[in-house]
PDB file of C-alpha atoms in Angstrom:
ATOM      1  CA  MET A   1    -158.365 -88.092 304.471  1.00  0.00           C
ATOM      2  CA  ASN A   2    -156.637 -85.830 306.951  1.00  0.00           C
ATOM      3  CA  LEU A   3    -153.090 -85.940 308.314  1.00  0.00           C
ATOM      4  CA  GLU A   4    -154.239 -87.238 311.679  1.00  0.00           C
ATOM      5  CA  THR A   5    -155.461 -90.494 310.120  1.00  0.00           C
ATOM      6  CA  ILE A   6    -152.165 -90.987 308.272  1.00  0.00           C
ATOM      7  CA  VAL A   7    -150.214 -90.284 311.486  1.00  0.00           C
ATOM      8  CA  LYS A   8    -152.261 -92.890 313.374  1.00  0.00           C
ATOM      9  CA  GLU A   9    -152.227 -95.537 310.642  1.00  0.00           C
ATOM     10  CA  LEU A  10    -148.490 -95.320 310.056  1.00  0.00           C
ATOM     11  CA  GLY A  11    -147.315 -94.489 313.588  1.00  0.00           C
ATOM     12  CA  LEU A  12    -145.619 -91.254 312.534  1.00  0.00           C
ATOM     13  CA  GLU A  13    -143.881 -89.060 315.076  1.00  0.00           C
ATOM     14  CA  VAL A  14    -145.243 -85.508 314.903  1.00  0.00           C
ATOM     15  CA  LYS A  15    -142.452 -82.971 315.413  1.00  0.00           C
ATOM     16  CA  CYS A  16    -144.323 -79.674 315.157  1.00  0.00           C
ATOM     17  CA  ALA A  17    -147.531 -77.866 314.195  1.00  0.00           C
ATOM     18  CA  SER A  18    -149.645 -80.687 315.635  1.00  0.00           C
ATOM     19  CA  GLU A  19    -152.564 -78.220 315.735  1.00  0.00           C
ATOM     20  CA  ASN A  20    -152.744 -78.554 311.941  1.00  0.00           C
ATOM     21  CA  LEU A  21    -153.210 -82.334 311.710  1.00  0.00           C
ATOM     22  CA  LYS A  22    -156.754 -81.778 310.504  1.00  0.00           C
ATOM     23  CA  ASN A  23    -155.259 -80.609 307.186  1.00  0.00           C
ATOM     24  CA  ASP A  24    -156.833 -82.498 304.335  1.00  0.00           C
ATOM     25  CA  VAL A  25    -154.428 -84.562 302.204  1.00  0.00           C
ATOM     26  CA  THR A  26    -155.180 -84.428 298.474  1.00  0.00           C
ATOM     27  CA  GLY A  27    -152.299 -86.655 297.368  1.00  0.00           C
ATOM     28  CA  GLY A  28    -148.567 -86.936 297.808  1.00  0.00           C
ATOM     29  CA  TYR A  29    -145.212 -86.185 296.276  1.00  0.00           C
ATOM     30  CA  THR A  30    -141.918 -87.934 296.985  1.00  0.00           C
ATOM     31  CA  GLY A  31    -138.647 -86.193 296.199  1.00  0.00           C
ATOM     32  CA  ASP A  32    -135.445 -84.585 297.437  1.00  0.00           C
ATOM     33  CA  LEU A  33    -134.862 -82.134 294.583  1.00  0.00           C
ATOM     34  CA  LEU A  34    -136.505 -78.901 295.659  1.00  0.00           C
ATOM     35  CA  SER A  35    -137.062 -77.616 292.115  1.00  0.00           C
ATOM     36  CA  ASP A  36    -138.775 -80.866 291.182  1.00  0.00           C
ATOM     37  CA  VAL A  37    -141.091 -80.633 294.194  1.00  0.00           C
ATOM     38  CA  MET A  38    -141.689 -76.941 293.497  1.00  0.00           C
ATOM     39  CA  ALA A  39    -142.688 -77.622 289.886  1.00  0.00           C
ATOM     40  CA  ASN A  40    -144.647 -80.849 290.227  1.00  0.00           C
ATOM     41  CA  SER A  41    -146.277 -81.134 293.641  1.00  0.00           C
ATOM     42  CA  HIS A  42    -149.726 -79.747 294.351  1.00  0.00           C
ATOM     43  CA  GLU A  43    -151.701 -77.932 297.025  1.00  0.00           C
ATOM     44  CA  GLY A  44    -152.730 -80.252 299.850  1.00  0.00           C
ATOM     45  CA  ASN A  45    -150.049 -82.838 299.033  1.00  0.00           C
ATOM     46  CA  ILE A  46    -148.080 -84.618 301.706  1.00  0.00           C
ATOM     47  CA  TRP A  47    -144.390 -84.251 300.831  1.00  0.00           C
ATOM     48  CA  ILE A  48    -142.127 -87.229 301.518  1.00  0.00           C
ATOM     49  CA  THR A  49    -138.402 -86.375 301.634  1.00  0.00           C
ATOM     50  CA  ARG A  50    -135.109 -86.998 303.359  1.00  0.00           C
ATOM     51  CA  GLN A  51    -134.051 -83.346 303.214  1.00  0.00           C
ATOM     52  CA  VAL A  52    -134.045 -81.990 306.775  1.00  0.00           C
ATOM     53  CA  HIS A  53    -132.855 -78.376 306.350  1.00  0.00           C
ATOM     54  CA  GLN A  54    -135.061 -75.326 306.790  1.00  0.00           C
ATOM     55  CA  ASN A  55    -135.516 -74.633 303.069  1.00  0.00           C
ATOM     56  CA  ILE A  56    -138.058 -77.465 302.870  1.00  0.00           C
ATOM     57  CA  VAL A  57    -140.441 -75.287 304.899  1.00  0.00           C
ATOM     58  CA  ALA A  58    -140.448 -72.484 302.310  1.00  0.00           C
ATOM     59  CA  VAL A  59    -141.219 -74.987 299.540  1.00  0.00           C
ATOM     60  CA  ALA A  60    -144.042 -76.628 301.535  1.00  0.00           C
ATOM     61  CA  SER A  61    -145.442 -73.238 302.478  1.00  0.00           C
ATOM     62  CA  LEU A  62    -145.271 -71.842 298.919  1.00  0.00           C
ATOM     63  CA  LYS A  63    -146.978 -74.958 297.552  1.00  0.00           C
ATOM     64  CA  ASP A  64    -149.555 -75.120 300.396  1.00  0.00           C
ATOM     65  CA  HIS A  65    -148.589 -78.678 301.268  1.00  0.00           C
ATOM     66  CA  ALA A  66    -150.593 -80.425 303.989  1.00  0.00           C
ATOM     67  CA  GLY A  67    -147.351 -81.445 305.703  1.00  0.00           C
ATOM     68  CA  ILE A  68    -143.879 -82.962 305.332  1.00  0.00           C
ATOM     69  CA  ILE A  69    -142.829 -86.491 306.284  1.00  0.00           C
ATOM     70  CA  LEU A  70    -139.128 -87.201 306.787  1.00  0.00           C
ATOM     71  CA  ILE A  71    -138.112 -90.763 305.951  1.00  0.00           C
ATOM     72  CA  ASN A  72    -135.593 -93.172 307.576  1.00  0.00           C
ATOM     73  CA  SER A  73    -136.074 -91.618 311.057  1.00  0.00           C
ATOM     74  CA  CYS A  74    -134.284 -88.457 309.891  1.00  0.00           C
ATOM     75  CA  GLU A  75    -134.460 -85.625 312.399  1.00  0.00           C
ATOM     76  CA  PRO A  76    -135.340 -82.092 311.265  1.00  0.00           C
ATOM     77  CA  THR A  77    -132.823 -79.406 312.255  1.00  0.00           C
ATOM     78  CA  GLN A  78    -133.801 -76.918 314.986  1.00  0.00           C
ATOM     79  CA  ASP A  79    -134.064 -74.131 312.379  1.00  0.00           C
ATOM     80  CA  THR A  80    -136.431 -76.294 310.350  1.00  0.00           C
ATOM     81  CA  LEU A  81    -138.663 -76.953 313.354  1.00  0.00           C
ATOM     82  CA  ALA A  82    -138.734 -73.291 314.341  1.00  0.00           C
ATOM     83  CA  LYS A  83    -139.652 -72.183 310.836  1.00  0.00           C
ATOM     84  CA  ALA A  84    -142.240 -74.952 310.347  1.00  0.00           C
ATOM     85  CA  SER A  85    -143.918 -74.088 313.667  1.00  0.00           C
ATOM     86  CA  GLN A  86    -144.066 -70.449 312.602  1.00  0.00           C
ATOM     87  CA  GLU A  87    -145.481 -71.328 309.159  1.00  0.00           C
ATOM     88  CA  LYS A  88    -147.805 -73.947 310.720  1.00  0.00           C
ATOM     89  CA  ILE A  89    -146.493 -76.745 308.483  1.00  0.00           C
ATOM     90  CA  PRO A  90    -146.650 -80.093 310.312  1.00  0.00           C
ATOM     91  CA  ILE A  91    -143.410 -82.107 310.126  1.00  0.00           C
ATOM     92  CA  MET A  92    -143.624 -85.822 310.831  1.00  0.00           C
ATOM     93  CA  VAL A  93    -140.991 -88.550 310.965  1.00  0.00           C
ATOM     94  CA  SER A  94    -141.285 -92.147 309.782  1.00  0.00           C
ATOM     95  CA  ASN A  95    -138.829 -95.001 310.297  1.00  0.00           C
ATOM     96  CA  LEU A  96    -139.687 -96.341 306.827  1.00  0.00           C
ATOM     97  CA  HIS A  97    -137.724 -95.631 303.649  1.00  0.00           C
ATOM     98  CA  ALA A  98    -139.213 -93.573 300.825  1.00  0.00           C
ATOM     99  CA  PHE A  99    -140.459 -96.461 298.671  1.00  0.00           C
ATOM    100  CA  GLU A 100    -142.286 -98.231 301.465  1.00  0.00           C
ATOM    101  CA  LEU A 101    -143.737 -95.071 303.008  1.00  0.00           C
ATOM    102  CA  THR A 102    -144.931 -93.733 299.649  1.00  0.00           C
ATOM    103  CA  GLY A 103    -146.613 -97.068 298.869  1.00  0.00           C
ATOM    104  CA  LYS A 104    -148.399 -97.183 302.219  1.00  0.00           C
ATOM    105  CA  ILE A 105    -149.668 -93.613 301.948  1.00  0.00           C
ATOM    106  CA  TYR A 106    -150.742 -94.186 298.352  1.00  0.00           C
ATOM    107  CA  ASN A 107    -152.770 -97.217 299.447  1.00  0.00           C
ATOM    108  CA  LEU A 108    -154.362 -95.310 302.339  1.00  0.00           C
ATOM    109  CA  LEU A 109    -155.401 -92.478 300.032  1.00  0.00           C
ATOM    110  CA  GLU A 110    -156.756 -94.911 297.415  1.00  0.00           C
ATOM    111  CA  LYS A 111    -158.707 -96.850 300.025  1.00  0.00           C
ATOM    112  CA  LYS A 112    -160.636 -93.777 301.208  1.00  0.00           C
ATOM    113  CA  ASP A 113    -162.417 -93.663 297.843  1.00  0.00           C
TER     114      ASP A 113
ATOM    115  CA  MET B   1    -162.154 -44.061 267.722  1.00  0.00           C
ATOM    116  CA  PRO B   2    -161.305 -47.548 269.065  1.00  0.00           C
ATOM    117  CA  VAL B   3    -160.659 -47.832 272.769  1.00  0.00           C
ATOM    118  CA  GLN B   4    -157.014 -48.586 273.377  1.00  0.00           C
ATOM    119  CA  GLU B   5    -156.273 -51.336 275.889  1.00  0.00           C
ATOM    120  CA  THR B   6    -154.177 -50.105 278.776  1.00  0.00           C
ATOM    121  CA  ASN B   7    -152.089 -51.888 281.363  1.00  0.00           C
ATOM    122  CA  HIS B   8    -151.964 -49.508 284.339  1.00  0.00           C
ATOM    123  CA  ILE B   9    -149.557 -50.128 287.187  1.00  0.00           C
ATOM    124  CA  SER B  10    -151.580 -50.683 290.339  1.00  0.00           C
ATOM    125  CA  TYR B  11    -148.897 -51.947 292.745  1.00  0.00           C
ATOM    126  CA  GLN B  12    -145.132 -51.870 292.911  1.00  0.00           C
ATOM    127  CA  ARG B  13    -142.721 -53.076 295.564  1.00  0.00           C
ATOM    128  CA  SER B  14    -139.056 -54.086 295.770  1.00  0.00           C
ATOM    129  CA  PHE B  15    -137.451 -56.768 297.913  1.00  0.00           C
ATOM    130  CA  TYR B  16    -133.785 -57.461 298.636  1.00  0.00           C
ATOM    131  CA  ILE B  17    -132.003 -60.823 298.555  1.00  0.00           C
ATOM    132  CA  GLU B  18    -128.709 -61.561 300.278  1.00  0.00           C
ATOM    133  CA  GLY B  19    -126.458 -63.827 298.223  1.00  0.00           C
ATOM    134  CA  GLY B  20    -125.056 -66.973 299.848  1.00  0.00           C
ATOM    135  CA  ASN B  21    -127.450 -66.976 302.808  1.00  0.00           C
ATOM    136  CA  PHE B  22    -129.681 -70.035 302.589  1.00  0.00           C
ATOM    137  CA  ASN B  23    -131.230 -69.239 306.002  1.00  0.00           C
ATOM    138  CA  TYR B  24    -133.417 -66.623 304.374  1.00  0.00           C
ATOM    139  CA  ALA B  25    -133.863 -68.310 300.993  1.00  0.00           C
ATOM    140  CA  GLY B  26    -137.546 -68.259 300.059  1.00  0.00           C
ATOM    141  CA  ILE B  27    -138.503 -65.347 302.291  1.00  0.00           C
ATOM    142  CA  VAL B  28    -139.109 -62.937 299.361  1.00  0.00           C
ATOM    143  CA  SER B  29    -141.172 -65.538 297.484  1.00  0.00           C
ATOM    144  CA  THR B  30    -143.234 -66.221 300.603  1.00  0.00           C
ATOM    145  CA  SER B  31    -143.904 -62.477 301.063  1.00  0.00           C
ATOM    146  CA  ILE B  32    -144.890 -62.062 297.400  1.00  0.00           C
ATOM    147  CA  LYS B  33    -147.173 -65.082 297.582  1.00  0.00           C
ATOM    148  CA  SER B  34    -148.976 -63.711 300.616  1.00  0.00           C
ATOM    149  CA  ILE B  35    -149.400 -60.279 298.960  1.00  0.00           C
ATOM    150  CA  LEU B  36    -150.907 -61.914 295.853  1.00  0.00           C
ATOM    151  CA  LYS B  37    -153.181 -64.134 297.970  1.00  0.00           C
ATOM    152  CA  GLN B  38    -154.390 -61.126 299.937  1.00  0.00           C
ATOM    153  CA  MET B  39    -155.187 -59.405 296.637  1.00  0.00           C
ATOM    154  CA  ASP B  40    -157.300 -62.438 295.728  1.00  0.00           C
ATOM    155  CA  PHE B  41    -155.552 -63.424 292.511  1.00  0.00           C
ATOM    156  CA  PRO B  42    -156.625 -66.837 291.127  1.00  0.00           C
ATOM    157  CA  SER B  43    -154.712 -69.736 292.682  1.00  0.00           C
ATOM    158  CA  ASN B  44    -153.050 -70.782 289.409  1.00  0.00           C
ATOM    159  CA  VAL B  45    -151.700 -67.235 288.966  1.00  0.00           C
ATOM    160  CA  VAL B  46    -150.344 -67.242 292.536  1.00  0.00           C
ATOM    161  CA  ARG B  47    -148.859 -70.709 291.940  1.00  0.00           C
ATOM    162  CA  LYS B  48    -147.025 -69.627 288.775  1.00  0.00           C
ATOM    163  CA  CYS B  49    -145.702 -66.465 290.465  1.00  0.00           C
ATOM    164  CA  SER B  50    -144.542 -68.474 293.502  1.00  0.00           C
ATOM    165  CA  ILE B  51    -142.613 -70.963 291.367  1.00  0.00           C
ATOM    166  CA  VAL B  52    -140.843 -68.402 289.155  1.00  0.00           C
ATOM    167  CA  CYS B  53    -140.080 -66.152 292.119  1.00  0.00           C
ATOM    168  CA  TYR B  54    -138.738 -68.974 294.296  1.00  0.00           C
ATOM    169  CA  GLU B  55    -136.475 -70.369 291.581  1.00  0.00           C
ATOM    170  CA  SER B  56    -135.070 -66.897 290.830  1.00  0.00           C
ATOM    171  CA  GLU B  57    -134.535 -66.223 294.515  1.00  0.00           C
ATOM    172  CA  ILE B  58    -132.659 -69.516 294.955  1.00  0.00           C
ATOM    173  CA  ASN B  59    -130.470 -68.638 291.963  1.00  0.00           C
ATOM    174  CA  VAL B  60    -129.514 -65.298 293.537  1.00  0.00           C
ATOM    175  CA  VAL B  61    -128.772 -66.964 296.908  1.00  0.00           C
ATOM    176  CA  SER B  62    -126.785 -69.744 295.189  1.00  0.00           C
ATOM    177  CA  TYR B  63    -124.675 -67.724 292.778  1.00  0.00           C
ATOM    178  CA  ALA B  64    -124.814 -63.951 293.328  1.00  0.00           C
ATOM    179  CA  ARG B  65    -123.614 -61.440 295.955  1.00  0.00           C
ATOM    180  CA  LYS B  66    -127.005 -59.795 296.222  1.00  0.00           C
ATOM    181  CA  GLY B  67    -130.140 -59.130 294.269  1.00  0.00           C
ATOM    182  CA  VAL B  68    -133.341 -57.166 294.079  1.00  0.00           C
ATOM    183  CA  VAL B  69    -136.833 -58.372 293.181  1.00  0.00           C
ATOM    184  CA  ASN B  70    -139.220 -55.821 291.684  1.00  0.00           C
ATOM    185  CA  LEU B  71    -142.859 -56.853 291.817  1.00  0.00           C
ATOM    186  CA  THR B  72    -145.151 -54.873 289.527  1.00  0.00           C
ATOM    187  CA  ILE B  73    -148.855 -55.580 289.320  1.00  0.00           C
ATOM    188  CA  ASN B  74    -150.646 -54.120 286.302  1.00  0.00           C
ATOM    189  CA  SER B  75    -154.261 -54.496 285.306  1.00  0.00           C
ATOM    190  CA  ASN B  76    -153.455 -57.412 282.969  1.00  0.00           C
ATOM    191  CA  THR B  77    -150.167 -58.861 284.205  1.00  0.00           C
ATOM    192  CA  ILE B  78    -147.943 -59.495 287.181  1.00  0.00           C
ATOM    193  CA  GLN B  79    -144.269 -58.826 286.475  1.00  0.00           C
ATOM    194  CA  ILE B  80    -141.439 -60.148 288.600  1.00  0.00           C
ATOM    195  CA  GLU B  81    -138.047 -58.689 287.754  1.00  0.00           C
ATOM    196  CA  VAL B  82    -134.967 -60.123 289.457  1.00  0.00           C
ATOM    197  CA  ILE B  83    -131.661 -58.281 289.053  1.00  0.00           C
ATOM    198  CA  ASP B  84    -128.533 -59.624 290.702  1.00  0.00           C
ATOM    199  CA  GLU B  85    -124.952 -58.543 291.173  1.00  0.00           C
ATOM    200  CA  GLY B  86    -122.941 -61.647 290.505  1.00  0.00           C
ATOM    201  CA  PRO B  87    -120.724 -63.544 288.102  1.00  0.00           C
ATOM    202  CA  GLY B  88    -123.237 -63.526 285.234  1.00  0.00           C
ATOM    203  CA  ILE B  89    -123.986 -66.447 282.920  1.00  0.00           C
ATOM    204  CA  PRO B  90    -121.370 -67.170 280.207  1.00  0.00           C
ATOM    205  CA  ASN B  91    -123.690 -69.180 277.950  1.00  0.00           C
ATOM    206  CA  ILE B  92    -127.416 -68.522 278.425  1.00  0.00           C
ATOM    207  CA  ASP B  93    -128.523 -71.201 275.914  1.00  0.00           C
ATOM    208  CA  LEU B  94    -126.574 -73.812 277.862  1.00  0.00           C
ATOM    209  CA  ALA B  95    -127.862 -72.541 281.231  1.00  0.00           C
ATOM    210  CA  MET B  96    -131.452 -72.790 279.970  1.00  0.00           C
ATOM    211  CA  GLN B  97    -131.053 -76.503 279.184  1.00  0.00           C
ATOM    212  CA  GLU B  98    -132.764 -78.727 281.729  1.00  0.00           C
ATOM    213  CA  GLY B  99    -130.175 -80.609 283.773  1.00  0.00           C
ATOM    214  CA  TYR B 100    -127.294 -78.195 283.112  1.00  0.00           C
ATOM    215  CA  SER B 101    -125.927 -76.782 286.356  1.00  0.00           C
ATOM    216  CA  THR B 102    -122.772 -75.172 287.732  1.00  0.00           C
ATOM    217  CA  ALA B 103    -123.851 -75.674 291.360  1.00  0.00           C
ATOM    218  CA  THR B 104    -121.323 -76.661 294.004  1.00  0.00           C
ATOM    219  CA  GLN B 105    -121.548 -79.984 295.826  1.00  0.00           C
ATOM    220  CA  LYS B 106    -122.839 -78.171 298.951  1.00  0.00           C
ATOM    221  CA  ILE B 107    -125.718 -76.621 297.017  1.00  0.00           C
ATOM    222  CA  ARG B 108    -126.570 -79.968 295.380  1.00  0.00           C
ATOM    223  CA  GLU B 109    -126.639 -81.771 298.722  1.00  0.00           C
ATOM    224  CA  MET B 110    -129.394 -79.404 299.848  1.00  0.00           C
ATOM    225  CA  GLY B 111    -131.506 -80.493 296.890  1.00  0.00           C
ATOM    226  CA  PHE B 112    -130.845 -77.395 294.785  1.00  0.00           C
ATOM    227  CA  GLY B 113    -128.721 -77.060 291.654  1.00  0.00           C
ATOM    228  CA  ALA B 114    -130.319 -79.870 289.676  1.00  0.00           C
ATOM    229  CA  GLY B 115    -130.400 -77.709 286.555  1.00  0.00           C
ATOM    230  CA  MET B 116    -134.166 -77.285 286.711  1.00  0.00           C
ATOM    231  CA  GLY B 117    -134.468 -73.711 287.989  1.00  0.00           C
ATOM    232  CA  LEU B 118    -134.221 -71.613 284.827  1.00  0.00           C
ATOM    233  CA  HIS B 119    -136.143 -74.247 282.903  1.00  0.00           C
ATOM    234  CA  ASN B 120    -138.991 -74.106 285.461  1.00  0.00           C
ATOM    235  CA  ILE B 121    -138.953 -70.303 285.350  1.00  0.00           C
ATOM    236  CA  GLU B 122    -139.361 -70.344 281.572  1.00  0.00           C
ATOM    237  CA  SER B 123    -142.101 -72.998 281.661  1.00  0.00           C
ATOM    238  CA  TYR B 124    -144.204 -71.261 284.309  1.00  0.00           C
ATOM    239  CA  SER B 125    -143.862 -67.709 282.912  1.00  0.00           C
ATOM    240  CA  ASP B 126    -146.211 -66.460 280.214  1.00  0.00           C
ATOM    241  CA  ALA B 127    -143.311 -64.331 278.967  1.00  0.00           C
ATOM    242  CA  PHE B 128    -139.683 -64.596 280.024  1.00  0.00           C
ATOM    243  CA  ILE B 129    -136.652 -62.451 279.259  1.00  0.00           C
ATOM    244  CA  ILE B 130    -133.140 -63.203 280.466  1.00  0.00           C
ATOM    245  CA  SER B 131    -130.004 -61.151 279.983  1.00  0.00           C
ATOM    246  CA  SER B 132    -126.617 -61.411 281.602  1.00  0.00           C
ATOM    247  CA  GLU B 133    -123.275 -59.655 281.629  1.00  0.00           C
ATOM    248  CA  LEU B 134    -120.158 -61.527 282.718  1.00  0.00           C
ATOM    249  CA  GLY B 135    -118.685 -60.166 285.934  1.00  0.00           C
ATOM    250  CA  LYS B 136    -121.691 -57.901 286.508  1.00  0.00           C
ATOM    251  CA  GLY B 137    -124.842 -59.922 286.923  1.00  0.00           C
ATOM    252  CA  THR B 138    -128.066 -61.287 285.527  1.00  0.00           C
ATOM    253  CA  ARG B 139    -131.543 -59.865 284.950  1.00  0.00           C
ATOM    254  CA  LEU B 140    -134.673 -61.979 284.669  1.00  0.00           C
ATOM    255  CA  LEU B 141    -138.085 -60.597 283.772  1.00  0.00           C
ATOM    256  CA  MET B 142    -141.022 -62.914 284.237  1.00  0.00           C
ATOM    257  CA  THR B 143    -144.540 -61.936 283.191  1.00  0.00           C
ATOM    258  CA  ILE B 144    -147.610 -63.829 284.359  1.00  0.00           C
ATOM    259  CA  ASN B 145    -150.961 -63.034 282.746  1.00  0.00           C
ATOM    260  CA  ILE B 146    -153.725 -62.410 285.241  1.00  0.00           C
ATOM    261  CA  LYS B 147    -156.359 -63.884 282.922  1.00  0.00           C
ATOM    262  CA  GLN B 148    -155.017 -67.389 282.228  1.00  0.00           C
TER     263      GLN B 148
END
């Protein structure tokens, strides 16, 4: 399943790098501790977080994440958007909280099989 | 006469890290990752190098005045050496324990300083050496084997 399908199904707002919505999503990781995400997430994962600062882009880029979804309608900072556009990491925003959003994405990814 | 195995240096480069500046945190790790990818190293080798390099870089930004990263690629290993000028670590055994952290509230709010950094570095390195001198700084040497 690619990001575009998840964006459509869940009504996510795409903040940047919309040219990369064809990125394939291999799974997901939910977390706000950057070391935890660094150690345990995988290539192609969608990362669900409420951290909005620019350091999330380096983590997503180093781990080759498909994209980042910010929960609770959190807005990324300008620095974050600039960096994510440069690194071509799509950032999306959801009005759902982490538990609900994670569950919905998990179900979408399970359903595709 | 038996052939002796050698580990020739094929690439060496140094990078500088500014302490306290989170705006550039991760930039050295990102550069190193792209160098390793361009050299076509296996993805699990690149992944391990990225993790250990990023965690070390964040430690320098979080705690030290400045630091240098020396990347050395040999025929059998990739070595990442991180030397900082900073306060040093009073008790290395304690600092290595998962969950132990001296991070400020500001650093924690950004999602760093959860006491996982050094632990992750040790877990993802094939060999890891740490030494520190109070009031001077800390040196980390991480070795990743190219053949996993």
